[in-house]
């Protein structure tokens, strides 16, 4: 780790409708990483629609990470079945590998802890991702997530896996999808 980058202190804030253009620009910059994988290169052009962003903003939360007021990444999470589901996480290329994603995930864990405290349950965070891509499942595993069957999380997770397989055509030769879960104390 470079001594300078390790010192970056990110500010996190909740996004609003006014941030939608910024969110789209950040996501497009982040997903360009997929262009390095021949079988998934088209995903490097994918981004959430403005309507989808509005759904996440109204039914969940989007946290934006900033470095000196410069937006460098975001995470969108919504409650789904009995977990807090990370619907999207993106770090701009310039800031990848500098702790932004780790900070954003920590913010979702914190929100999950608050929700759990209010209901007397365990904090739970879930997501769906690629098994084989280094910055996907292996990245989340290092952050305390483990692979689980979608069925154990509930019908909405099953539906999401089916949507990714069908309509979104995310399953490709050599690349499979999985559901992951983090459970706190
Ligand atoms: C997934 C994604 C959000 C991760 O974000 P990130 O900000 O790069 O993640 P981090 O910087 O927290 O961690 C990445 C690595 O950098 C390391 N790192 C953390 N701080 C660092 C620093 N200051 N300097 C150098 N490296 C650092 C971390 O240790 C981590 O490595 P590890 O997994 O071996 O522990 C990012 O890769 C991305 O936007 N990808 C494209 C979109 C995508 O795939 N989204 C997820 C779909 S499920």
XYZ file of C-alpha atoms and ligand atoms in Angstrom:
233
model
C 0.000 0.000 0.000
C 1.371 3.424 -0.949
C 1.924 5.588 2.163
C 0.077 8.550 0.575
C -3.018 6.612 -0.522
C -3.296 4.895 2.869
C -3.824 8.328 4.452
C -6.824 9.359 2.363
C -9.781 10.213 4.612
C -13.060 9.849 2.743
C -16.204 11.725 3.688
C -19.427 9.789 3.333
C -22.782 11.450 2.718
C -26.238 10.301 1.684
C -27.076 10.986 -1.964
C -30.229 12.813 -3.099
C -32.101 13.078 -6.422
C -29.718 15.956 -7.313
C -26.800 13.483 -7.383
C -28.178 11.211 -10.112
C -25.912 12.475 -12.918
C -22.873 12.163 -10.641
C -23.866 8.610 -9.671
C -24.217 7.550 -13.314
C -20.860 9.097 -14.226
C -19.163 7.300 -11.312
C -20.745 3.958 -12.190
C -19.750 4.187 -15.865
C -16.188 5.030 -14.862
C -16.088 2.116 -12.358
C -17.555 -0.608 -14.581
C -15.018 0.144 -17.332
C -12.974 -2.387 -15.305
C -15.073 -5.125 -16.980
C -13.705 -4.091 -20.385
C -10.485 -5.874 -19.336
C -12.395 -9.216 -19.389
C -13.171 -10.323 -22.990
C -16.268 -12.391 -22.077
C -17.759 -9.574 -19.994
C -16.517 -6.477 -21.856
C -20.082 -5.333 -22.690
C -20.780 -4.908 -18.949
C -18.293 -2.041 -19.081
C -21.080 0.066 -20.628
C -23.822 -0.936 -18.136
C -25.274 1.517 -15.668
C -28.382 1.850 -13.516
C -31.206 3.836 -15.129
C -32.311 7.160 -13.574
C -35.560 5.389 -12.592
C -33.607 2.644 -10.809
C -31.542 5.260 -8.955
C -34.787 6.930 -7.820
C -36.065 3.599 -6.470
C -32.860 3.066 -4.475
C -33.013 6.655 -3.181
C -36.654 6.447 -2.128
C -36.743 2.900 -0.738
C -33.165 2.625 0.535
C -30.011 4.690 0.783
C -27.121 5.629 -1.455
C -23.910 6.710 0.264
C -21.398 8.719 -1.754
C -17.711 8.711 -0.760
C -15.836 11.949 -1.373
C -12.169 12.897 -1.290
C -12.040 16.632 -0.568
C -15.570 17.079 -1.995
C -14.695 15.064 -5.121
C -17.130 12.113 -5.523
C -15.069 8.905 -5.815
C -17.558 6.086 -5.260
C -20.980 5.073 -4.045
C -22.945 2.193 -2.593
C -26.707 1.666 -2.959
C -28.526 -0.571 -0.481
C -32.162 -1.475 0.103
C -33.933 -3.808 2.511
C -34.819 -7.039 0.707
C -36.371 -10.119 2.305
C -34.743 -10.072 5.777
C -31.428 -8.453 4.834
C -29.957 -5.157 3.742
C -29.093 -5.798 0.094
C -26.188 -4.038 -1.641
C -27.687 -3.314 -5.052
C -24.644 -1.490 -6.424
C -21.132 -0.539 -5.363
C -18.802 1.450 -7.588
C -15.435 3.158 -7.146
C -14.061 5.409 -9.882
C -10.969 3.992 -11.612
C -8.611 6.618 -10.218
C -9.561 5.592 -6.673
C -9.862 1.805 -7.018
C -7.646 -0.059 -4.541
C -7.491 2.909 -2.165
C -10.011 1.798 0.417
C -13.146 3.537 -0.942
C -15.144 0.289 -1.340
C -14.092 -0.885 2.122
C -15.323 2.407 3.628
C -18.626 2.209 1.749
C -19.244 -1.388 2.848
C -18.455 -0.387 6.446
C -21.174 2.281 6.189
C -23.709 -0.352 5.069
C -22.643 -2.642 7.964
C -23.224 0.300 10.319
C -26.697 0.904 8.893
C -27.460 -2.840 9.198
C -26.369 -2.697 12.864
C -28.745 0.238 13.479
C -31.624 -1.622 11.815
C -30.878 -4.791 13.785
C -30.699 -2.896 17.082
C -34.165 -1.489 16.418
C -35.642 -4.956 15.819
C -33.491 -7.016 18.219
C -32.128 -9.160 15.377
C -28.678 -9.874 13.906
C -27.318 -7.360 11.356
C -27.382 -8.948 7.890
C -26.101 -7.631 4.550
C -26.430 -9.500 1.257
C -25.455 -9.072 -2.386
C -25.266 -10.921 -5.699
C -22.010 -11.057 -7.612
C -19.603 -12.989 -9.864
C -17.777 -15.896 -8.227
C -14.751 -15.822 -10.509
C -13.844 -12.134 -10.605
C -11.224 -10.977 -8.135
C -12.917 -7.709 -7.235
C -16.277 -9.476 -6.769
C -16.787 -12.654 -4.612
C -13.151 -12.950 -3.391
C -13.200 -9.230 -2.490
C -16.414 -9.610 -0.450
C -15.160 -12.847 1.176
C -12.221 -10.876 2.592
C -14.751 -8.479 4.056
C -16.683 -11.164 5.952
C -19.239 -12.289 3.356
C -19.864 -15.990 2.635
C -21.691 -17.628 -0.235
C -25.243 -18.757 0.521
C -28.161 -20.173 -1.493
C -30.567 -17.432 -2.603
C -33.443 -19.548 -1.229
C -32.105 -19.171 2.314
C -32.399 -15.380 2.009
C -35.906 -15.270 0.583
C -38.020 -14.984 -2.588
C -36.733 -11.561 -3.654
C -33.170 -12.893 -3.727
C -34.297 -15.866 -5.820
C -36.080 -13.462 -8.171
C -32.933 -11.302 -8.445
C -30.766 -14.315 -9.344
C -33.299 -15.304 -12.018
C -33.415 -11.754 -13.391
C -29.587 -11.640 -13.629
C -29.561 -15.016 -15.394
C -32.476 -14.276 -17.724
C -33.191 -10.673 -18.640
C -29.707 -9.368 -17.821
C -27.840 -12.313 -19.395
C -25.052 -12.115 -16.796
C -24.104 -15.810 -16.844
C -21.367 -16.317 -19.442
C -18.933 -19.140 -20.244
C -16.572 -19.362 -17.248
C -18.493 -16.795 -15.211
C -21.177 -17.726 -12.669
C -23.210 -15.719 -10.181
C -23.757 -16.256 -6.467
C -25.514 -14.762 -3.449
C -23.398 -13.683 -0.497
C -24.287 -12.839 3.096
C -22.558 -10.971 5.924
C -23.870 -11.459 9.439
C -22.712 -9.282 12.294
C -23.098 -9.778 16.022
C -15.726 -3.604 -6.277
C -15.143 -2.213 -6.091
C -16.275 -1.246 -5.708
C -14.096 -2.283 -4.971
O -13.809 -0.954 -4.595
P -12.358 -0.403 -4.191
O -12.608 0.978 -3.703
O -11.397 -0.593 -5.296
O -12.020 -1.376 -2.983
P -10.918 -1.168 -1.854
O -9.932 -0.140 -2.250
O -11.609 -0.995 -0.568
O -10.227 -2.571 -1.851
C -9.566 -3.052 -2.992
C -8.213 -3.504 -2.620
O -7.381 -2.379 -2.413
C -6.703 -2.514 -1.153
N -6.546 -1.195 -0.542
C -7.322 -0.642 0.409
N -6.841 0.573 0.737
C -5.767 0.766 -0.026
C -4.858 1.819 -0.145
N -4.999 2.925 0.588
N -3.849 1.687 -1.045
C -3.726 0.583 -1.796
N -4.561 -0.456 -1.703
C -5.565 -0.364 -0.841
C -7.595 -3.352 -0.331
O -6.832 -4.018 0.670
C -8.216 -4.280 -1.344
O -7.449 -5.396 -1.572
P -7.878 -6.804 -0.955
O -9.240 -7.132 -1.512
O -6.803 -7.705 -1.437
O -7.938 -6.618 0.513
C -14.428 -1.716 -7.368
O -13.502 -2.700 -7.773
C -15.367 -1.418 -8.532
O -15.945 -0.320 -8.618
N -15.511 -2.381 -9.460
C -16.347 -2.213 -10.668
C -17.807 -2.320 -10.331
C -18.128 -3.629 -9.642
O -17.644 -4.698 -10.015
N -18.971 -3.544 -8.606
C -19.378 -4.695 -7.814
C -20.408 -5.502 -8.481
S -20.934 -6.861 -7.447
